[in-house]
Amino acid sequence: MKTLETEALLAAVNEWVAIESPTPDRDGVNRVSALAERLLRDLGASIERISGGPDFGDILIGRIAGEANGPGILLLGHMDTVHPVGTLAGPLPMRVEGDRAYGPGIYDMKGGNAMAFAALSHLQANGKRPRLPVTVMMIPDEEVGSPFSRAHIEREALKHALALVVEPSGEGGKITVARHGIARYFVRTTGVPAHAGAYHAKGRSAIREMARQVLAIEAMTDYARNVTLNVGTIRGGTHENMVPLHAEAHVYCLVPLPEHEKEVRERLMALKAVDPDVKLEVTPGLYRPSFVKSPEIQKLYDHTAALAEEIGYPVAGERVAGGGSDGNFTGALGVPTLDGLGVLGDGPHTHQEHLLISCLVPRTRLLARLFETLPA
Ligand SMILES: [Zn+2]
């Protein structure tokens, strides 16, 4: 019986983290996909690579046989991070401090990817196979909402019995059983330009109109229902002595349920310019539908919690996560999805991003036990 060792697992994680892979850097993401491909070939997987074209790295798919045939497990992970190239050599070098291992993307979610691969190779090293076939799907564009990968994820999801997502765990190791929806909107105002000195009265300011719209949009936030609208970026004008012709803003909305998404969309699309001489356009952007906990997901969670108990590293409960993941797509299609199966840690998307080294062995074992025992 080969055992899992902390040192080896941390080394495996660091192999992923050492390659910087911000979403727009397709070569960086493809260096990660080359690593994933090598690991999948070692597992005896059949490989499929879907080109991400000029904008994105490739989707990498590895199919591993199980003891049984039929619809299997879709294991989802993403290879991209939000950290620009230079983060490793600058504000977030790889380092260990006590139980914490730091690095860009180590928590979200290269640690989880490395554990999933290690779990499969652990089974293989012990002469075992997953009970169901496992499709490992590595995504290049999750951090920008998976515009390229979404359709591919959905197509694969429908061929599988269930989906496991190794995004980071919640606090104390919580497993994600549902996720709120995320909707994005683009707002643009077009005014009437004029010289701000001599002809101010003839102008109609796009910025002034946008300022009013920002207040109206943010006023739609309803904390009691967890519906939030955030105007996250705003741009406008070209010169201080001109009444501005254009302004634009990006809105990021948390919409826990499909009915919230519908309500927010209707209200945003119905916005009218306060100044009739200014044109207002609202365009919907990427939408990640919510996934809600079904009886099948409850069963998956209960099974996982029982396995974690056996291992002696309990999961600390379930959670509904605010941010989106590719699990939103599989969950929204009704494919039983368990998310947040990755590492424990904190600081995603910041220069304090780290995982807890002590979770590596028990959480890898948990993944191996899931592959061995599912469907529950
Ligand atoms: Zn992530």
mmCIF file of C-alpha atoms and ligand atoms in Angstrom:
data_model
loop_
_atom_site.group_PDB
_atom_site.id
_atom_site.type_symbol
_atom_site.label_atom_id
_atom_site.label_comp_id
_atom_site.label_asym_id
_atom_site.label_seq_id
_atom_site.Cartn_x
_atom_site.Cartn_y
_atom_site.Cartn_z
ATOM 1 C CA MET A 1 0.000 0.000 0.000
ATOM 2 C CA LYS A 2 1.531 3.285 -1.109
ATOM 3 C CA THR A 3 0.706 6.210 1.154
ATOM 4 C CA LEU A 4 0.167 9.882 0.481
ATOM 5 C CA GLU A 5 2.930 12.134 1.769
ATOM 6 C CA THR A 6 2.674 15.834 2.517
ATOM 7 C CA GLU A 7 6.073 16.663 0.994
ATOM 8 C CA ALA A 8 5.274 14.996 -2.305
ATOM 9 C CA LEU A 9 1.845 16.625 -2.494
ATOM 10 C CA LEU A 10 3.243 20.088 -1.820
ATOM 11 C CA ALA A 11 5.878 19.527 -4.492
ATOM 12 C CA ALA A 12 3.107 18.511 -6.915
ATOM 13 C CA VAL A 13 1.119 21.665 -6.085
ATOM 14 C CA ASN A 14 4.190 23.854 -6.547
ATOM 15 C CA GLU A 15 4.756 22.440 -10.023
ATOM 16 C CA TRP A 16 1.424 24.018 -11.021
ATOM 17 C CA VAL A 17 1.993 27.278 -9.160
ATOM 18 C CA ALA A 18 5.483 27.803 -10.625
ATOM 19 C CA ILE A 19 3.884 28.391 -14.054
ATOM 20 C CA GLU A 20 2.234 31.815 -14.149
ATOM 21 C CA SER A 21 -1.057 31.669 -16.041
ATOM 22 C CA PRO A 22 -3.236 34.777 -16.015
ATOM 23 C CA THR A 23 -6.259 34.215 -18.273
ATOM 24 C CA PRO A 24 -5.151 36.582 -21.105
ATOM 25 C CA ASP A 25 -1.709 34.899 -21.322
ATOM 26 C CA ARG A 26 -2.603 31.951 -23.554
ATOM 27 C CA ASP A 27 0.993 30.696 -23.701
ATOM 28 C CA GLY A 28 1.218 30.650 -19.905
ATOM 29 C CA VAL A 29 -2.122 28.828 -19.620
ATOM 30 C CA ASN A 30 -0.959 26.354 -22.277
ATOM 31 C CA ARG A 31 2.208 25.634 -20.305
ATOM 32 C CA VAL A 32 -0.131 24.592 -17.500
ATOM 33 C CA SER A 33 -2.155 22.512 -19.948
ATOM 34 C CA ALA A 34 1.073 20.794 -21.043
ATOM 35 C CA LEU A 35 1.734 19.862 -17.408
ATOM 36 C CA ALA A 36 -1.841 18.588 -17.045
ATOM 37 C CA GLU A 37 -1.495 16.588 -20.264
ATOM 38 C CA ARG A 38 1.717 14.919 -19.073
ATOM 39 C CA LEU A 39 0.072 13.971 -15.752
ATOM 40 C CA LEU A 40 -3.031 12.648 -17.509
ATOM 41 C CA ARG A 41 -0.945 10.541 -19.892
ATOM 42 C CA ASP A 42 0.802 9.034 -16.847
ATOM 43 C CA LEU A 43 -2.665 8.092 -15.633
ATOM 44 C CA GLY A 44 -3.381 6.292 -18.900
ATOM 45 C CA ALA A 45 -6.018 8.809 -19.911
ATOM 46 C CA SER A 46 -7.068 9.376 -23.492
ATOM 47 C CA ILE A 47 -6.460 13.030 -24.302
ATOM 48 C CA GLU A 48 -8.533 15.584 -26.150
ATOM 49 C CA ARG A 49 -7.379 19.165 -26.636
ATOM 50 C CA ILE A 50 -9.780 21.878 -27.781
ATOM 51 C CA SER A 51 -8.014 24.956 -29.146
ATOM 52 C CA GLY A 52 -8.856 28.214 -27.399
ATOM 53 C CA GLY A 53 -7.990 30.154 -30.565
ATOM 54 C CA PRO A 54 -6.063 33.427 -30.420
ATOM 55 C CA ASP A 55 -7.590 34.621 -27.136
ATOM 56 C CA PHE A 56 -7.432 31.726 -24.713
ATOM 57 C CA GLY A 57 -5.410 28.665 -23.752
ATOM 58 C CA ASP A 58 -6.765 25.256 -24.719
ATOM 59 C CA ILE A 59 -9.316 23.141 -22.905
ATOM 60 C CA LEU A 60 -7.651 19.899 -21.914
ATOM 61 C CA ILE A 61 -9.754 16.773 -21.430
ATOM 62 C CA GLY A 62 -8.472 13.436 -20.129
ATOM 63 C CA ARG A 63 -10.742 10.401 -20.030
ATOM 64 C CA ILE A 64 -9.943 7.681 -17.520
ATOM 65 C CA ALA A 65 -11.662 4.290 -17.537
ATOM 66 C CA GLY A 66 -13.575 3.144 -14.482
ATOM 67 C CA GLU A 67 -14.512 -0.302 -13.228
ATOM 68 C CA ALA A 68 -17.971 0.234 -14.658
ATOM 69 C CA ASN A 69 -19.012 1.765 -17.962
ATOM 70 C CA GLY A 70 -21.695 4.362 -18.487
ATOM 71 C CA PRO A 71 -22.008 8.018 -17.528
ATOM 72 C CA GLY A 72 -19.214 8.920 -15.141
ATOM 73 C CA ILE A 73 -17.782 11.737 -13.096
ATOM 74 C CA LEU A 74 -16.873 15.088 -14.626
ATOM 75 C CA LEU A 75 -13.971 16.564 -12.650
ATOM 76 C CA LEU A 76 -13.715 20.307 -13.290
ATOM 77 C CA GLY A 77 -10.760 22.582 -12.610
ATOM 78 C CA HIS A 78 -9.432 25.791 -14.105
ATOM 79 C CA MET A 79 -5.828 26.483 -15.066
ATOM 80 C CA ASP A 80 -5.987 30.282 -15.229
ATOM 81 C CA THR A 81 -5.479 32.746 -12.379
ATOM 82 C CA VAL A 82 -6.136 36.466 -11.875
ATOM 83 C CA HIS A 83 -2.487 37.199 -11.083
ATOM 84 C CA PRO A 84 -0.465 38.944 -13.812
ATOM 85 C CA VAL A 85 2.922 37.625 -14.906
ATOM 86 C CA GLY A 86 5.547 38.944 -12.485
ATOM 87 C CA THR A 87 3.483 38.250 -9.358
ATOM 88 C CA LEU A 88 5.720 35.285 -8.479
ATOM 89 C CA ALA A 89 8.902 37.354 -8.719
ATOM 90 C CA GLY A 90 7.188 40.315 -7.051
ATOM 91 C CA PRO A 91 4.466 40.572 -4.418
ATOM 92 C CA LEU A 92 3.546 36.884 -4.014
ATOM 93 C CA PRO A 93 6.573 34.574 -4.167
ATOM 94 C CA MET A 94 6.127 30.860 -3.436
ATOM 95 C CA ARG A 95 7.043 30.309 0.183
ATOM 96 C CA VAL A 96 6.091 28.313 3.267
ATOM 97 C CA GLU A 97 5.327 29.953 6.601
ATOM 98 C CA GLY A 98 4.269 27.473 9.257
ATOM 99 C CA ASP A 99 1.250 25.576 7.884
ATOM 100 C CA ARG A 100 0.751 28.058 5.048
ATOM 101 C CA ALA A 101 2.069 27.697 1.509
ATOM 102 C CA TYR A 102 1.807 30.914 -0.531
ATOM 103 C CA GLY A 103 1.740 31.502 -4.272
ATOM 104 C CA PRO A 104 -0.400 32.929 -7.097
ATOM 105 C CA GLY A 105 -3.363 30.650 -7.741
ATOM 106 C CA ILE A 106 -2.270 28.143 -5.077
ATOM 107 C CA TYR A 107 -5.678 28.331 -3.375
ATOM 108 C CA ASP A 108 -7.794 29.270 -6.412
ATOM 109 C CA MET A 109 -7.317 26.649 -7.687
ATOM 110 C CA LYS A 110 -4.038 25.007 -8.595
ATOM 111 C CA GLY A 111 -3.890 23.279 -5.208
ATOM 112 C CA GLY A 112 -7.234 21.604 -5.928
ATOM 113 C CA ASN A 113 -6.168 20.522 -9.412
ATOM 114 C CA ALA A 114 -2.950 19.017 -8.068
ATOM 115 C CA MET A 115 -4.865 17.111 -5.361
ATOM 116 C CA ALA A 116 -7.354 15.698 -7.890
ATOM 117 C CA PHE A 117 -4.530 14.431 -10.116
ATOM 118 C CA ALA A 118 -2.700 13.046 -7.064
ATOM 119 C CA ALA A 119 -5.854 11.252 -5.907
ATOM 120 C CA LEU A 120 -6.201 9.528 -9.278
ATOM 121 C CA SER A 121 -2.542 8.588 -9.365
ATOM 122 C CA HIS A 122 -2.778 7.327 -5.765
ATOM 123 C CA LEU A 123 -5.525 4.913 -6.829
ATOM 124 C CA GLN A 124 -3.458 3.827 -9.817
ATOM 125 C CA ALA A 125 -0.319 3.278 -7.683
ATOM 126 C CA ASN A 126 -2.352 0.953 -5.477
ATOM 127 C CA GLY A 127 -3.683 -1.041 -8.412
ATOM 128 C CA LYS A 128 -7.163 0.471 -8.143
ATOM 129 C CA ARG A 129 -9.448 2.232 -10.564
ATOM 130 C CA PRO A 130 -12.238 4.740 -10.047
ATOM 131 C CA ARG A 131 -15.592 3.000 -9.824
ATOM 132 C CA LEU A 132 -17.076 5.177 -12.576
ATOM 133 C CA PRO A 133 -15.187 6.558 -15.576
ATOM 134 C CA VAL A 134 -13.657 9.954 -14.778
ATOM 135 C CA THR A 135 -13.391 12.822 -17.256
ATOM 136 C CA VAL A 136 -10.891 15.429 -16.109
ATOM 137 C CA MET A 137 -11.654 18.766 -17.756
ATOM 138 C CA MET A 138 -9.179 21.633 -17.343
ATOM 139 C CA ILE A 139 -10.535 25.078 -18.214
ATOM 140 C CA PRO A 140 -8.455 28.043 -19.490
ATOM 141 C CA ASP A 141 -10.840 30.995 -18.997
ATOM 142 C CA GLU A 142 -12.798 30.568 -15.754
ATOM 143 C CA GLU A 143 -11.569 33.779 -14.168
ATOM 144 C CA VAL A 144 -13.207 35.855 -16.898
ATOM 145 C CA GLY A 145 -16.488 33.898 -16.759
ATOM 146 C CA SER A 146 -15.600 31.021 -19.131
ATOM 147 C CA PRO A 147 -16.879 32.713 -22.316
ATOM 148 C CA PHE A 148 -15.025 30.180 -24.486
ATOM 149 C CA SER A 149 -15.438 27.094 -22.321
ATOM 150 C CA ARG A 150 -19.054 27.366 -21.244
ATOM 151 C CA ALA A 151 -20.613 25.517 -24.188
ATOM 152 C CA HIS A 152 -17.972 22.769 -23.966
ATOM 153 C CA ILE A 153 -18.545 22.356 -20.223
ATOM 154 C CA GLU A 154 -22.299 22.119 -20.725
ATOM 155 C CA ARG A 155 -21.947 19.568 -23.520
ATOM 156 C CA GLU A 156 -19.682 17.363 -21.373
ATOM 157 C CA ALA A 157 -21.834 17.807 -18.256
ATOM 158 C CA LEU A 158 -24.878 16.345 -19.985
ATOM 159 C CA LYS A 159 -22.924 13.151 -20.723
ATOM 160 C CA HIS A 160 -21.995 12.630 -17.068
ATOM 161 C CA ALA A 161 -23.738 11.326 -13.961
ATOM 162 C CA LEU A 162 -22.319 14.009 -11.710
ATOM 163 C CA ALA A 163 -19.752 16.795 -11.490
ATOM 164 C CA LEU A 164 -17.076 17.404 -8.873
ATOM 165 C CA VAL A 165 -15.365 20.800 -8.773
ATOM 166 C CA VAL A 166 -12.061 21.242 -6.955
ATOM 167 C CA GLU A 167 -12.411 24.978 -6.371
ATOM 168 C CA PRO A 168 -11.164 26.039 -2.931
ATOM 169 C CA SER A 169 -13.086 24.954 0.154
ATOM 170 C CA GLY A 170 -14.997 27.333 2.353
ATOM 171 C CA GLU A 171 -13.904 28.290 5.829
ATOM 172 C CA GLY A 172 -12.694 25.303 7.829
ATOM 173 C CA GLY A 173 -13.107 23.013 4.823
ATOM 174 C CA LYS A 174 -16.776 23.635 4.015
ATOM 175 C CA ILE A 175 -18.116 22.020 0.852
ATOM 176 C CA THR A 176 -20.072 24.108 -1.658
ATOM 177 C CA VAL A 177 -23.541 22.684 -2.344
ATOM 178 C CA ALA A 178 -25.000 25.715 -4.155
ATOM 179 C CA ARG A 179 -23.839 28.926 -5.767
ATOM 180 C CA HIS A 180 -25.539 32.223 -6.405
ATOM 181 C CA GLY A 181 -25.914 33.396 -9.970
ATOM 182 C CA ILE A 182 -23.717 36.175 -11.320
ATOM 183 C CA ALA A 183 -24.939 38.548 -14.034
ATOM 184 C CA ARG A 184 -22.931 41.262 -15.745
ATOM 185 C CA TYR A 185 -24.185 44.359 -17.576
ATOM 186 C CA PHE A 186 -22.589 47.058 -19.668
ATOM 187 C CA VAL A 187 -24.107 50.544 -19.443
ATOM 188 C CA ARG A 188 -23.320 53.313 -21.903
ATOM 189 C CA THR A 189 -24.511 56.898 -22.097
ATOM 190 C CA THR A 190 -24.092 59.170 -25.109
ATOM 191 C CA GLY A 191 -24.577 62.892 -24.626
ATOM 192 C CA VAL A 192 -24.194 65.990 -26.763
ATOM 193 C CA PRO A 193 -20.637 67.366 -26.833
ATOM 194 C CA ALA A 194 -19.903 71.038 -26.527
ATOM 195 C CA HIS A 195 -17.035 73.319 -25.589
ATOM 196 C CA ALA A 196 -17.364 73.632 -21.827
ATOM 197 C CA GLY A 197 -16.321 77.280 -21.821
ATOM 198 C CA ALA A 198 -18.242 79.081 -24.502
ATOM 199 C CA TYR A 199 -21.103 76.660 -25.192
ATOM 200 C CA HIS A 200 -21.728 74.798 -21.928
ATOM 201 C CA ALA A 201 -25.507 75.241 -22.104
ATOM 202 C CA LYS A 202 -25.615 73.511 -25.501
ATOM 203 C CA GLY A 203 -23.970 70.352 -24.197
ATOM 204 C CA ARG A 204 -25.619 67.310 -22.604
ATOM 205 C CA SER A 205 -23.232 65.484 -20.329
ATOM 206 C CA ALA A 206 -22.897 61.709 -20.630
ATOM 207 C CA ILE A 207 -21.112 61.629 -17.260
ATOM 208 C CA ARG A 208 -23.848 63.541 -15.451
ATOM 209 C CA GLU A 209 -26.419 61.102 -16.808
ATOM 210 C CA MET A 210 -24.247 58.120 -15.857
ATOM 211 C CA ALA A 211 -23.871 59.443 -12.315
ATOM 212 C CA ARG A 212 -27.657 59.414 -11.928
ATOM 213 C CA GLN A 213 -27.877 55.922 -13.412
ATOM 214 C CA VAL A 214 -25.192 54.599 -11.038
ATOM 215 C CA LEU A 215 -27.257 55.710 -8.053
ATOM 216 C CA ALA A 216 -30.410 54.157 -9.534
ATOM 217 C CA ILE A 217 -28.615 50.876 -10.291
ATOM 218 C CA GLU A 218 -26.961 50.524 -6.891
ATOM 219 C CA ALA A 219 -30.279 51.342 -5.205
ATOM 220 C CA MET A 220 -31.601 48.030 -6.592
ATOM 221 C CA THR A 221 -29.365 46.215 -4.078
ATOM 222 C CA ASP A 222 -31.393 44.256 -1.533
ATOM 223 C CA TYR A 223 -29.195 42.751 1.163
ATOM 224 C CA ALA A 224 -32.148 40.951 2.750
ATOM 225 C CA ARG A 225 -32.405 38.749 -0.342
ATOM 226 C CA ASN A 226 -28.660 38.768 -1.091
ATOM 227 C CA VAL A 227 -29.267 40.609 -4.361
ATOM 228 C CA THR A 228 -26.425 43.056 -4.903
ATOM 229 C CA LEU A 229 -25.561 45.351 -7.813
ATOM 230 C CA ASN A 230 -22.061 46.759 -7.956
ATOM 231 C CA VAL A 231 -20.918 49.351 -10.476
ATOM 232 C CA GLY A 232 -17.347 48.131 -10.552
ATOM 233 C CA THR A 233 -15.780 50.240 -13.284
ATOM 234 C CA ILE A 234 -16.663 53.568 -14.833
ATOM 235 C CA ARG A 235 -15.100 55.594 -17.609
ATOM 236 C CA GLY A 236 -16.100 58.724 -19.434
ATOM 237 C CA GLY A 237 -15.108 61.962 -21.030
ATOM 238 C CA THR A 238 -12.038 62.912 -23.002
ATOM 239 C CA HIS A 239 -11.108 66.396 -21.873
ATOM 240 C CA GLU A 240 -11.880 68.675 -18.947
ATOM 241 C CA ASN A 241 -13.048 71.533 -21.155
ATOM 242 C CA MET A 242 -15.561 69.441 -23.096
ATOM 243 C CA VAL A 243 -19.047 68.425 -22.115
ATOM 244 C CA PRO A 244 -18.542 64.654 -22.297
ATOM 245 C CA LEU A 245 -19.982 62.707 -25.200
ATOM 246 C CA HIS A 246 -19.520 59.188 -23.741
ATOM 247 C CA ALA A 247 -19.510 57.373 -20.418
ATOM 248 C CA GLU A 248 -19.590 53.648 -19.732
ATOM 249 C CA ALA A 249 -19.829 51.422 -16.689
ATOM 250 C CA HIS A 250 -19.693 47.723 -15.841
ATOM 251 C CA VAL A 251 -22.197 46.302 -13.396
ATOM 252 C CA TYR A 252 -21.680 43.018 -11.528
ATOM 253 C CA CYS A 253 -24.818 41.561 -9.983
ATOM 254 C CA LEU A 254 -25.202 38.793 -7.440
ATOM 255 C CA VAL A 255 -28.526 37.087 -8.179
ATOM 256 C CA PRO A 256 -29.039 34.098 -5.842
ATOM 257 C CA LEU A 257 -31.957 32.596 -7.794
ATOM 258 C CA PRO A 258 -33.198 32.598 -11.397
ATOM 259 C CA GLU A 259 -36.163 34.790 -10.413
ATOM 260 C CA HIS A 260 -33.736 37.390 -9.048
ATOM 261 C CA GLU A 261 -31.837 37.360 -12.335
ATOM 262 C CA LYS A 262 -35.082 37.922 -14.216
ATOM 263 C CA GLU A 263 -36.119 40.749 -11.926
ATOM 264 C CA VAL A 264 -32.726 42.489 -12.117
ATOM 265 C CA ARG A 265 -32.625 42.111 -15.909
ATOM 266 C CA GLU A 266 -36.113 43.583 -16.296
ATOM 267 C CA ARG A 267 -35.305 46.534 -14.064
ATOM 268 C CA LEU A 268 -31.957 47.287 -15.715
ATOM 269 C CA MET A 269 -33.314 46.949 -19.242
ATOM 270 C CA ALA A 270 -36.164 49.327 -18.321
ATOM 271 C CA LEU A 271 -33.834 52.122 -17.198
ATOM 272 C CA LYS A 272 -34.523 55.407 -18.966
ATOM 273 C CA ALA A 273 -32.268 58.420 -19.353
ATOM 274 C CA VAL A 274 -33.252 61.238 -17.011
ATOM 275 C CA ASP A 275 -32.152 63.772 -19.619
ATOM 276 C CA PRO A 276 -34.158 63.105 -22.787
ATOM 277 C CA ASP A 277 -31.276 64.393 -24.938
ATOM 278 C CA VAL A 278 -28.899 61.721 -23.657
ATOM 279 C CA LYS A 279 -28.982 58.189 -25.054
ATOM 280 C CA LEU A 280 -28.797 55.316 -22.574
ATOM 281 C CA GLU A 281 -27.954 51.744 -23.593
ATOM 282 C CA VAL A 282 -27.916 48.728 -21.282
ATOM 283 C CA THR A 283 -26.418 45.512 -22.641
ATOM 284 C CA PRO A 284 -26.442 42.183 -20.792
ATOM 285 C CA GLY A 285 -23.035 40.501 -20.505
ATOM 286 C CA LEU A 286 -21.950 37.072 -19.292
ATOM 287 C CA TYR A 287 -24.350 35.305 -16.978
ATOM 288 C CA ARG A 288 -23.538 32.403 -14.678
ATOM 289 C CA PRO A 289 -26.826 30.843 -13.646
ATOM 290 C CA SER A 290 -27.259 29.884 -10.008
ATOM 291 C CA PHE A 291 -27.137 26.274 -8.945
ATOM 292 C CA VAL A 292 -29.269 25.225 -6.057
ATOM 293 C CA LYS A 293 -29.033 22.229 -3.758
ATOM 294 C CA SER A 294 -31.133 19.311 -5.004
ATOM 295 C CA PRO A 295 -31.867 16.038 -3.160
ATOM 296 C CA GLU A 296 -29.125 14.437 -5.332
ATOM 297 C CA ILE A 297 -26.630 17.073 -4.209
ATOM 298 C CA GLN A 298 -27.679 16.522 -0.589
ATOM 299 C CA LYS A 299 -26.963 12.812 -1.046
ATOM 300 C CA LEU A 300 -23.550 13.568 -2.587
ATOM 301 C CA TYR A 301 -22.747 15.906 0.267
ATOM 302 C CA ASP A 302 -23.830 13.413 2.958
ATOM 303 C CA HIS A 303 -21.701 10.719 1.363
ATOM 304 C CA THR A 304 -18.684 13.069 1.200
ATOM 305 C CA ALA A 305 -19.133 14.187 4.802
ATOM 306 C CA ALA A 306 -19.269 10.540 5.949
ATOM 307 C CA LEU A 307 -16.057 9.699 4.052
ATOM 308 C CA ALA A 308 -14.327 12.750 5.562
ATOM 309 C CA GLU A 309 -15.413 11.615 9.022
ATOM 310 C CA GLU A 310 -13.892 8.160 8.371
ATOM 311 C CA ILE A 311 -10.643 9.801 7.265
ATOM 312 C CA GLY A 312 -10.594 11.827 10.476
ATOM 313 C CA TYR A 313 -10.710 15.223 8.783
ATOM 314 C CA PRO A 314 -14.348 16.379 8.864
ATOM 315 C CA VAL A 315 -15.612 18.832 6.237
ATOM 316 C CA ALA A 316 -16.978 21.502 8.641
ATOM 317 C CA GLY A 317 -20.357 21.616 6.936
ATOM 318 C CA GLU A 318 -21.894 22.834 3.724
ATOM 319 C CA ARG A 319 -22.171 26.330 2.285
ATOM 320 C CA VAL A 320 -23.841 28.395 -0.413
ATOM 321 C CA ALA A 321 -21.033 30.306 -2.112
ATOM 322 C CA GLY A 322 -21.362 33.863 -3.372
ATOM 323 C CA GLY A 323 -18.851 33.898 -6.198
ATOM 324 C CA GLY A 324 -19.427 31.889 -9.358
ATOM 325 C CA SER A 325 -17.517 28.903 -10.706
ATOM 326 C CA ASP A 326 -17.864 26.490 -13.610
ATOM 327 C CA GLY A 327 -20.002 24.452 -11.199
ATOM 328 C CA ASN A 328 -22.762 26.998 -11.868
ATOM 329 C CA PHE A 329 -23.065 25.679 -15.435
ATOM 330 C CA THR A 330 -23.245 21.996 -14.500
ATOM 331 C CA GLY A 331 -25.474 22.612 -11.472
ATOM 332 C CA ALA A 332 -27.880 24.813 -13.423
ATOM 333 C CA LEU A 333 -28.289 21.996 -15.980
ATOM 334 C CA GLY A 334 -29.473 19.720 -13.186
ATOM 335 C CA VAL A 335 -26.293 17.618 -13.158
ATOM 336 C CA PRO A 336 -25.644 16.821 -9.462
ATOM 337 C CA THR A 337 -22.646 19.013 -8.629
ATOM 338 C CA LEU A 338 -20.449 19.181 -5.562
ATOM 339 C CA ASP A 339 -18.073 22.151 -5.479
ATOM 340 C CA GLY A 340 -15.410 23.471 -3.132
ATOM 341 C CA LEU A 341 -13.676 20.084 -2.888
ATOM 342 C CA GLY A 342 -10.257 21.700 -3.227
ATOM 343 C CA VAL A 343 -7.785 22.964 -0.669
ATOM 344 C CA LEU A 344 -8.318 24.872 2.565
ATOM 345 C CA GLY A 345 -6.703 28.287 2.818
ATOM 346 C CA ASP A 346 -7.531 31.930 2.256
ATOM 347 C CA GLY A 347 -6.837 35.107 0.292
ATOM 348 C CA PRO A 348 -8.008 34.193 -3.223
ATOM 349 C CA HIS A 349 -7.200 36.924 -5.795
ATOM 350 C CA THR A 350 -4.950 38.763 -3.285
ATOM 351 C CA HIS A 351 -1.252 38.867 -2.459
ATOM 352 C CA GLN A 352 -1.992 36.845 0.698
ATOM 353 C CA GLU A 353 -3.231 33.825 -1.250
ATOM 354 C CA HIS A 354 -2.257 30.577 0.503
ATOM 355 C CA LEU A 355 -3.323 27.022 1.248
ATOM 356 C CA LEU A 356 -3.046 25.070 4.484
ATOM 357 C CA ILE A 357 -0.418 22.369 4.079
ATOM 358 C CA SER A 358 -2.070 20.171 6.699
ATOM 359 C CA CYS A 359 -5.122 19.693 4.442
ATOM 360 C CA LEU A 360 -3.214 18.173 1.533
ATOM 361 C CA VAL A 361 -3.089 14.537 2.648
ATOM 362 C CA PRO A 362 -6.616 14.220 4.099
ATOM 363 C CA ARG A 363 -8.317 16.147 1.294
ATOM 364 C CA THR A 364 -6.464 14.195 -1.407
ATOM 365 C CA ARG A 365 -7.517 11.013 0.365
ATOM 366 C CA LEU A 366 -11.104 12.299 0.397
ATOM 367 C CA LEU A 367 -11.005 12.807 -3.382
ATOM 368 C CA ALA A 368 -9.514 9.338 -3.872
ATOM 369 C CA ARG A 369 -12.302 7.826 -1.731
ATOM 370 C CA LEU A 370 -14.922 9.712 -3.750
ATOM 371 C CA PHE A 371 -13.518 8.326 -7.022
ATOM 372 C CA GLU A 372 -13.456 4.864 -5.440
ATOM 373 C CA THR A 373 -16.993 4.909 -4.067
ATOM 374 C CA LEU A 374 -19.222 7.136 -6.220
ATOM 375 C CA PRO A 375 -22.043 6.855 -7.103
ATOM 376 C CA ALA A 376 -23.083 6.744 -3.453
HETATM 377 ZN ZN ZN B 1 -11.446 29.544 -9.086
#
